[in-house]
Coordinates of C-alpha atoms and ligand atoms in Angstrom, one line a residue:
M1 CA 52.9 112.3 73.8
D2 CA 53.1 113.3 70.2
K3 CA 50.5 115.9 69.4
S4 CA 51.2 116.1 65.7
I5 CA 49.2 112.9 65.3
L6 CA 46.1 114.9 66.0
K7 CA 46.9 117.4 63.3
K8 CA 47.4 114.5 61.0
A9 CA 44.0 113.1 61.7
Y10 CA 42.4 116.4 60.8
A11 CA 44.5 117.2 57.7
T12 CA 42.1 118.6 55.2
D13 CA 44.2 117.9 52.1
D14 CA 44.3 114.2 53.0
F15 CA 40.5 114.2 53.5
R16 CA 40.0 115.9 50.1
K17 CA 42.3 113.5 48.3
R18 CA 41.0 110.3 49.9
G19 CA 37.5 111.5 49.7
H20 CA 37.6 112.1 45.9
Q21 CA 39.3 108.8 45.4
L22 CA 36.7 107.0 47.5
V23 CA 33.8 108.5 45.6
D24 CA 35.4 107.4 42.4
E25 CA 35.9 103.9 43.8
L26 CA 32.3 103.7 45.0
A27 CA 31.0 105.0 41.7
D28 CA 33.0 102.2 40.0
H29 CA 31.6 99.7 42.5
L30 CA 28.1 100.9 41.6
E31 CA 28.7 100.6 37.9
D32 CA 30.3 97.2 38.4
K33 CA 27.4 95.8 40.4
L34 CA 24.4 97.5 38.8
Q35 CA 25.6 96.5 35.4
E36 CA 26.6 93.1 36.5
K37 CA 30.2 93.4 35.3
S38 CA 31.0 91.2 38.3
R39 CA 29.4 87.8 38.3
K40 CA 28.7 87.5 42.0
A41 CA 26.2 89.2 44.4
I42 CA 28.3 87.9 47.4
Q43 CA 31.8 86.8 47.7
W44 CA 31.2 84.4 50.6
N45 CA 33.8 83.7 53.2
E46 CA 33.4 81.7 56.3
P47 CA 33.3 83.9 59.5
D48 CA 36.7 82.5 60.8
T49 CA 38.4 83.1 57.5
E50 CA 37.1 86.7 57.5
L51 CA 38.2 87.2 61.0
E52 CA 41.7 86.0 60.3
F53 CA 41.9 88.3 57.3
W54 CA 41.1 91.4 59.3
N55 CA 43.3 90.5 62.2
D56 CA 46.1 90.1 59.7
F57 CA 45.2 93.3 57.8
L58 CA 45.5 95.4 60.9
Q59 CA 49.2 94.3 61.2
N60 CA 50.2 93.9 57.6
G61 CA 47.6 95.4 55.3
N62 CA 48.3 98.5 53.1
K63 CA 46.1 101.3 54.5
N64 CA 45.6 102.7 51.0
T65 CA 43.7 99.5 50.1
L66 CA 41.5 99.6 53.3
F67 CA 38.4 101.1 51.7
S68 CA 38.5 99.0 48.7
Q69 CA 39.0 95.8 50.8
I70 CA 36.0 96.7 52.8
T71 CA 33.9 97.3 49.7
Q72 CA 35.0 94.0 48.1
R73 CA 34.4 91.9 51.2
T74 CA 30.8 92.7 51.7
T75 CA 27.4 91.7 50.2
Y76 CA 26.6 93.6 47.1
V77 CA 23.1 95.0 47.6
H78 CA 23.3 96.9 44.3
H79 CA 23.7 93.7 42.3
P80 CA 20.5 92.7 40.5
K81 CA 21.1 89.1 41.7
Y82 CA 21.0 90.3 45.3
I83 CA 17.5 89.1 46.2
G84 CA 18.0 88.5 49.9
H85 CA 17.4 90.5 53.0
Q86 CA 15.2 93.6 53.1
V87 CA 17.7 96.4 52.9
S88 CA 17.6 98.9 50.1
P89 CA 20.2 99.3 47.4
T90 CA 20.8 102.8 48.6
A91 CA 20.1 105.7 46.3
P92 CA 23.6 107.1 45.9
I93 CA 22.5 110.6 46.8
T94 CA 21.8 109.3 50.3
A95 CA 25.4 108.1 50.6
L96 CA 26.3 111.7 50.2
T97 CA 23.9 112.8 52.9
G98 CA 25.3 110.0 55.1
M99 CA 28.7 111.6 54.6
I100 CA 27.4 115.0 55.6
S101 CA 25.9 113.6 58.8
A102 CA 29.0 111.7 59.7
L103 CA 31.3 114.7 59.2
L104 CA 29.1 117.4 60.8
N105 CA 28.1 115.1 63.6
N106 CA 25.3 117.2 65.0
G107 CA 23.9 114.9 67.7
M108 CA 20.2 115.9 67.4
A109 CA 19.2 115.4 71.1
V110 CA 18.4 119.1 71.3
Y111 CA 17.6 121.7 68.7
E112 CA 20.9 123.5 69.1
M113 CA 22.7 120.3 68.2
G114 CA 21.2 120.0 64.7
M115 CA 19.1 123.0 63.7
A116 CA 18.7 122.2 60.0
P117 CA 18.2 118.5 60.5
S118 CA 15.7 119.0 63.4
A119 CA 13.5 121.4 61.3
I120 CA 13.9 119.0 58.3
E121 CA 12.8 116.1 60.5
R122 CA 9.6 118.0 61.3
V123 CA 9.0 118.6 57.5
I124 CA 9.5 114.9 56.8
T125 CA 7.4 113.5 59.6
D126 CA 4.5 115.9 59.0
W127 CA 4.6 114.9 55.3
L128 CA 4.5 111.2 56.3
C129 CA 1.6 111.8 58.7
E130 CA -0.3 113.4 55.9
K131 CA 0.5 110.5 53.5
I132 CA -0.8 108.0 56.0
G133 CA -4.0 110.0 56.2
F134 CA -3.6 111.3 59.8
E135 CA -5.2 114.5 60.9
K136 CA -3.6 117.8 62.0
K137 CA -2.8 116.8 65.6
S138 CA -0.6 114.0 64.4
S139 CA 3.2 114.1 64.6
G140 CA 6.2 111.9 64.7
F141 CA 10.0 111.6 64.7
L142 CA 12.8 109.6 63.3
T143 CA 14.7 107.0 65.2
S144 CA 17.3 104.3 64.8
G145 CA 15.5 101.4 63.3
G146 CA 12.2 99.5 63.3
T147 CA 13.1 97.5 66.4
L148 CA 13.6 100.6 68.5
A149 CA 10.6 102.3 67.0
N150 CA 8.3 99.4 67.8
L151 CA 9.6 99.4 71.4
T152 CA 9.0 103.1 71.6
A153 CA 5.5 102.8 70.2
L154 CA 4.6 100.1 72.8
L155 CA 5.9 102.3 75.6
S156 CA 3.7 105.2 74.3
A157 CA 0.8 102.8 74.2
R158 CA 1.3 101.7 77.8
K159 CA 1.6 105.3 78.9
A160 CA -1.6 106.2 77.0
I161 CA -3.8 103.3 77.9
I162 CA -2.8 102.3 81.5
A163 CA -3.9 104.7 84.1
D164 CA -1.2 103.9 86.7
D165 CA 2.1 105.9 86.6
I166 CA 4.2 102.9 85.5
W167 CA 7.1 105.0 84.4
N168 CA 7.7 106.1 87.9
E169 CA 6.1 103.4 90.1
G170 CA 6.8 100.3 88.0
H171 CA 3.9 97.9 87.4
S172 CA 2.3 95.4 89.6
E173 CA -0.6 94.6 87.4
N174 CA -0.2 91.9 84.7
L175 CA -0.1 93.6 81.3
G176 CA -0.2 92.2 77.8
I177 CA -0.2 92.9 74.1
I178 CA -1.8 91.0 71.2
V179 CA 0.2 90.2 68.0
S180 CA 0.1 87.7 65.2
E181 CA 2.3 84.6 65.5
E182 CA 3.9 85.9 62.3
A183 CA 4.9 89.3 63.8
H184 CA 8.6 90.3 63.7
Y185 CA 10.6 88.9 66.7
C186 CA 11.4 92.5 67.8
V187 CA 7.8 93.0 69.0
D188 CA 8.3 90.0 71.2
R189 CA 11.6 91.4 72.4
A190 CA 10.0 94.8 73.1
A191 CA 7.3 93.2 75.2
K192 CA 10.0 91.3 77.2
I193 CA 12.0 94.4 77.7
M194 CA 8.8 96.0 79.1
G195 CA 8.6 93.2 81.6
L196 CA 5.4 91.7 80.2
G197 CA 6.9 88.2 80.2
E198 CA 5.9 85.4 78.0
K199 CA 2.3 85.4 79.4
G200 CA 1.9 89.0 78.4
I201 CA 2.5 88.3 74.7
I202 CA -0.7 86.9 73.2
K203 CA 0.1 85.4 69.8
I204 CA -2.9 85.0 67.6
P205 CA -2.5 82.1 65.1
A206 CA -2.3 83.1 61.5
T207 CA -4.7 81.9 58.8
E208 CA -3.5 79.5 56.1
G209 CA -2.5 82.6 54.2
F210 CA -0.3 83.8 57.1
Q211 CA -2.6 86.7 58.1
M212 CA -3.5 87.3 61.7
N213 CA -6.7 85.3 62.1
T214 CA -9.0 88.0 63.5
L215 CA -11.8 85.6 64.1
L216 CA -9.8 84.3 67.0
L217 CA -9.4 87.7 68.7
E218 CA -12.5 87.8 70.8
E219 CA -12.0 84.4 72.4
A220 CA -8.3 85.0 73.0
F221 CA -9.0 88.4 74.6
Q222 CA -11.6 86.9 76.9
K223 CA -9.4 84.1 77.9
I224 CA -6.5 86.3 78.8
T225 CA -8.6 88.9 80.5
D226 CA -10.1 86.2 82.7
K227 CA -6.6 85.3 83.7
G228 CA -6.2 88.8 85.1
I229 CA -4.0 90.2 82.3
K230 CA -4.8 93.7 81.1
I231 CA -4.3 94.0 77.4
F232 CA -3.3 97.5 76.3
A233 CA -2.2 97.2 72.6
I234 CA -2.6 95.2 69.5
V235 CA 0.0 95.1 66.7
G236 CA -0.7 94.7 63.0
S237 CA 2.1 93.6 60.7
A238 CA 2.3 95.5 57.4
P239 CA 3.6 93.1 56.2
S240 CA 5.1 90.4 58.3
T241 CA 8.7 89.9 57.6
A242 CA 8.9 86.2 56.8
T243 CA 6.1 86.0 54.2
G244 CA 5.4 89.6 53.2
I245 CA 1.7 89.2 54.0
Y246 CA -0.2 92.1 55.4
D247 CA -2.6 91.7 58.3
N248 CA -6.1 93.0 57.8
L249 CA -5.6 96.4 59.5
T250 CA -9.3 97.4 59.2
E251 CA -10.4 94.4 61.2
I252 CA -7.7 94.8 63.7
N253 CA -8.6 98.4 64.2
D254 CA -12.3 97.5 64.7
F255 CA -11.3 95.2 67.4
A256 CA -8.9 97.7 69.0
K257 CA -11.6 100.3 69.1
K258 CA -14.2 97.9 70.6
K259 CA -11.8 97.0 73.4
D260 CA -10.1 100.4 73.9
L261 CA -6.7 99.1 72.9
W262 CA -3.8 101.0 71.3
F263 CA -3.6 100.0 67.6
H264 CA 0.0 99.9 66.4
V265 CA 1.0 99.2 62.8
D266 CA 4.5 97.7 62.2
G267 CA 5.0 98.9 58.7
A268 CA 8.8 98.7 58.9
H269 CA 9.0 97.0 55.6
G270 CA 5.8 97.8 53.8
G271 CA 4.5 101.0 55.3
A272 CA 6.1 102.7 52.2
A273 CA 3.2 101.2 50.2
I274 CA 1.3 104.4 51.1
F275 CA 3.2 105.9 48.1
S276 CA 2.0 103.3 45.6
K277 CA -1.5 104.0 44.1
K278 CA -1.6 100.4 42.9
H279 CA -0.6 98.7 46.2
K280 CA -1.7 101.0 48.9
H281 CA -4.9 99.0 49.3
T282 CA -2.7 96.6 51.3
L283 CA -2.6 99.2 54.0
E284 CA -6.3 99.9 54.2
G285 CA -7.1 101.1 57.7
I286 CA -3.6 102.4 58.5
D287 CA -5.1 105.9 59.0
K288 CA -7.0 104.6 62.0
A289 CA -3.8 103.4 63.8
D290 CA -2.5 105.1 66.9
S291 CA 1.1 104.7 65.8
V292 CA 2.9 103.6 62.6
V293 CA 6.5 102.5 61.9
I294 CA 8.1 102.9 58.5
D295 CA 11.8 102.1 57.8
G296 CA 13.6 104.3 55.4
H297 CA 16.3 101.7 54.9
K298 CA 14.0 99.1 53.6
M299 CA 11.5 100.2 51.0
M300 CA 12.6 103.8 50.7
M301 CA 16.1 103.5 49.3
M302 CA 18.0 105.0 52.2
P303 CA 21.0 103.9 54.2
T304 CA 20.7 102.0 57.4
I305 CA 19.4 103.1 59.8
T306 CA 16.5 105.4 59.7
T307 CA 12.9 104.9 60.8
A308 CA 9.9 107.1 61.1
L309 CA 7.6 106.6 64.1
L310 CA 4.3 108.5 63.5
F311 CA 1.5 109.1 66.0
K312 CA -2.1 109.9 65.2
D313 CA -2.1 112.2 68.3
G314 CA 1.2 113.9 68.7
K315 CA 0.9 114.4 72.4
N316 CA 1.4 110.7 72.9
A317 CA 4.8 111.0 71.3
T318 CA 5.8 113.7 73.8
A319 CA 4.4 111.8 76.8
T320 CA 6.3 108.5 76.3
F321 CA 9.3 109.3 78.4
S322 CA 8.1 111.7 81.1
Q323 CA 11.4 111.6 83.0
K324 CA 12.8 115.0 83.0
A325 CA 16.4 115.7 82.1
D326 CA 16.3 119.4 82.6
Y327 CA 19.7 120.2 81.4
L328 CA 18.6 119.1 78.0
L329 CA 15.0 120.1 77.7
T330 CA 12.9 123.1 78.3
Q331 CA 10.0 122.8 80.6
Y332 CA 7.5 124.1 78.1
D333 CA 6.3 121.0 76.3
H334 CA 4.1 122.7 73.8
E335 CA 7.0 124.9 72.6
D336 CA 9.7 122.3 71.9
W337 CA 8.7 120.1 69.0
Y338 CA 12.3 120.8 67.9
N339 CA 13.9 119.0 70.8
S340 CA 13.9 115.5 69.4
G341 CA 15.6 113.8 72.3
K342 CA 12.5 114.3 74.4
K343 CA 10.6 111.9 72.3
T344 CA 13.2 109.4 71.1
F345 CA 14.7 106.5 72.9
E346 CA 18.1 107.8 71.8
C347 CA 19.9 110.8 73.2
T348 CA 22.4 111.2 70.4
K349 CA 21.3 110.1 66.9
T350 CA 22.5 110.7 63.4
M351 CA 21.2 113.5 61.2
M352 CA 19.0 110.9 59.5
S353 CA 16.3 113.4 58.3
I354 CA 18.6 114.7 55.6
H355 CA 18.4 111.4 53.6
W356 CA 14.6 111.7 53.4
Y357 CA 14.7 115.3 52.5
A358 CA 17.4 114.9 49.8
M359 CA 15.3 112.1 48.2
L360 CA 12.2 114.4 48.2
K361 CA 14.1 117.4 46.9
F362 CA 16.0 115.6 44.2
Y363 CA 13.4 113.2 42.9
G364 CA 10.0 114.1 44.6
E365 CA 7.5 111.7 46.0
D366 CA 7.4 109.9 42.6
I367 CA 10.6 108.1 43.4
F368 CA 8.9 106.1 46.2
E369 CA 5.8 105.4 44.1
A370 CA 8.0 104.1 41.3
Y371 CA 10.2 102.0 43.7
V372 CA 7.5 100.3 45.7
T373 CA 5.1 99.8 42.8
H374 CA 7.8 98.2 40.6
L375 CA 9.2 95.9 43.3
Y376 CA 5.7 94.8 44.4
D377 CA 4.8 94.1 40.8
M378 CA 8.0 92.0 40.5
G379 CA 7.0 90.1 43.6
H380 CA 3.7 89.2 42.0
L381 CA 5.4 88.3 38.8
F382 CA 7.9 86.0 40.5
G383 CA 5.1 84.4 42.4
N384 CA 3.3 83.6 39.2
I385 CA 6.5 82.1 37.6
V386 CA 7.1 79.9 40.6
E387 CA 3.5 78.8 40.8
N388 CA 3.5 77.7 37.2
D389 CA 6.7 75.7 37.6
P390 CA 6.0 72.1 38.6
Y391 CA 9.4 71.8 40.4
F392 CA 8.5 74.6 42.8
E393 CA 5.9 75.2 45.4
I394 CA 5.1 78.7 46.8
A395 CA 4.3 79.2 50.5
T396 CA 1.5 81.7 49.7
K397 CA 0.7 84.1 46.8
P398 CA 2.8 87.2 47.3
V399 CA 1.2 90.6 47.9
S400 CA 4.5 92.4 48.3
N401 CA 8.1 91.9 47.1
I402 CA 8.7 89.0 49.4
V403 CA 8.4 85.5 47.9
C404 CA 8.8 82.2 49.8
F405 CA 9.1 79.0 47.8
R406 CA 10.8 75.6 47.8
F407 CA 12.0 73.0 45.4
V408 CA 9.7 70.0 45.4
K409 CA 9.3 66.6 43.8
P410 CA 6.4 64.3 44.5
T411 CA 8.8 61.5 45.6
L412 CA 10.3 63.6 48.4
D413 CA 9.0 63.4 52.0
I414 CA 8.9 66.5 54.1
D415 CA 12.2 65.9 56.0
T416 CA 14.1 65.1 52.8
A417 CA 12.6 68.2 51.1
N418 CA 13.6 70.4 54.0
T419 CA 17.2 69.1 54.1
L420 CA 17.3 69.5 50.3
N421 CA 16.2 73.1 50.3
E422 CA 18.6 73.9 53.1
K423 CA 21.4 72.4 51.1
I424 CA 20.4 74.3 48.0
R425 CA 20.5 77.6 49.8
R426 CA 23.9 76.7 51.3
I427 CA 25.3 76.0 47.8
L428 CA 23.9 79.2 46.4
L429 CA 25.6 81.1 49.2
E430 CA 28.9 79.6 48.7
D431 CA 28.6 80.0 44.9
G432 CA 27.7 83.6 45.4
E433 CA 26.2 84.4 42.0
Y434 CA 22.8 84.9 43.6
Y435 CA 22.1 86.0 47.2
I436 CA 18.9 84.7 48.6
V437 CA 17.8 83.8 52.1
Q438 CA 15.6 81.1 53.8
T439 CA 12.9 80.7 56.4
K440 CA 11.0 78.0 58.1
L441 CA 7.2 78.3 58.0
R442 CA 5.2 75.7 60.0
G443 CA 8.0 73.3 60.0
V444 CA 8.6 73.6 56.2
H445 CA 11.9 74.9 54.9
Y446 CA 11.5 77.6 52.3
L447 CA 13.9 79.6 50.1
R448 CA 13.1 83.3 50.5
C449 CA 13.6 86.1 48.1
T450 CA 13.0 89.8 48.6
I451 CA 13.2 91.7 45.4
M452 CA 14.8 95.0 46.5
N453 CA 16.7 96.0 43.4
P454 CA 14.8 97.8 40.7
F455 CA 17.1 96.3 38.1
T456 CA 16.3 92.7 38.9
T457 CA 14.4 91.4 35.9
E458 CA 12.2 88.5 35.0
K459 CA 15.3 87.0 33.3
H460 CA 17.3 87.0 36.5
L461 CA 14.5 85.4 38.4
K462 CA 14.0 82.7 35.8
S463 CA 17.7 81.9 35.7
L464 CA 17.8 81.7 39.5
L465 CA 15.1 79.0 39.3
E466 CA 17.1 77.1 36.6
K467 CA 20.2 77.3 38.8
I468 CA 18.2 75.9 41.7
K469 CA 16.9 73.0 39.6
N470 CA 20.5 72.2 38.5
I471 CA 21.7 72.2 42.0
A472 CA 18.8 70.0 43.1
D473 CA 19.5 67.6 40.3
G474 CA 23.0 67.2 41.6
L475 CA 21.9 66.6 45.1
I476 CA 19.1 64.0 44.6
Ligands
PLP501 C1 12.7 94.7 59.5 C2 11.5 94.7 60.4 C3 11.6 95.1 61.7 C4 12.9 95.5 62.4 O1 13.3 96.8 61.9 P1 14.9 97.2 61.9 O2 14.9 98.5 61.2 O3 15.6 96.1 61.2 O4 15.2 97.3 63.4 C5 10.4 95.1 62.4 N1 9.3 94.7 61.9 C6 9.2 94.3 60.6 C7 7.8 93.9 60.1 C8 10.3 94.3 59.8 O5 10.2 93.9 58.5

């Protein structure tokens, strides 16, 4: 065994040299994309082509080009023509905090393994609770993604609402939750993981405008209760992922209180609207929720993956996982707010709190107000442009930065139009100038844009529509 290889891996001069070079390369990348020096938002390759490249690179590639190859062969979220999935073009400062977390590698499960980031996490979650409008006894933590946060919240809900000790005894009673049919699929997955089964996920049809139809709640609740299923939670989407439409949180809360249900708000995408004076009305009623999820990597400009899960009553956060792992945790519950592993699904997690703190410290809360307000405004603007163009039809008037629309012509029947829009999106992907996505709503195929980049302008959006018209002309 050659031990010198270990020394080589930790050589600090190599780290310094490659590190400086990488920061330069990434800064160049940012300039290149933000200022559109490169034409494309994505350099599309088929999965098998990409696989072949990386298999070959491991054997034959030059390691000095590794970082630049990775950078090139990705989707450029900082390009103004990236208008696709809901991840932030990261604020560069949080790439630096990402590097700190990766290098220092404090695992966060217990206070001793992340003193600064644990205290910082408390600062951040207390601040978020206050912004939501929660009272003093509220608290929260950061966890790895909206999916995990929603599962954790539903576990907290079950613990709080159901009297039986399900954690230790398992459950024999039939349990259920209520969601909108438009809720993110991870809520469905969470319920399945919890053993509720298909019958335990009560999906309320949405209105024409894609909101949970709260008029149907009472009847659905009665029907399911009569079947012997005990409902313990109701989830509001803020907003739902496909359409960007917010459920009416006030009405859902009223129903939750009437029936003694846990009220959870999935604000993974749009919970950040609490920062926008102009758009926070979309979240009216959020302060009445028992738990709220907000993703940092979606509408808060941070790197994947960091999510806040916030509880109106902090003791529910501590109670979720009552299993004791004594080697990790002290027995005095009230004393150890700082041992994050007691409340999170994860044992080890990244030092994610430092992204949030750096954003606050460098730019203040105003950065989030500016980001959310601008992007939601752009969503409204794009909605208007699409609505006024006879070649396009909008799924519903946007209330956030998510816009679903499709190319239409009066002569096209629904199947032809669906196939046409699917082909348009495929051609856009292969061309790569714009990156947008697609979704199916009630059997209709839509093109879907999420305006995530603050430098995407009206001009970009209009030229995207022109491009789509040209593609469609070529296809019809
Ligand atoms: C993105 C999203 C999720 C999933 O969050 P991840 O951070 O991707 O795990 C859940 N719910 C909604 C409404 C979302 O938009």
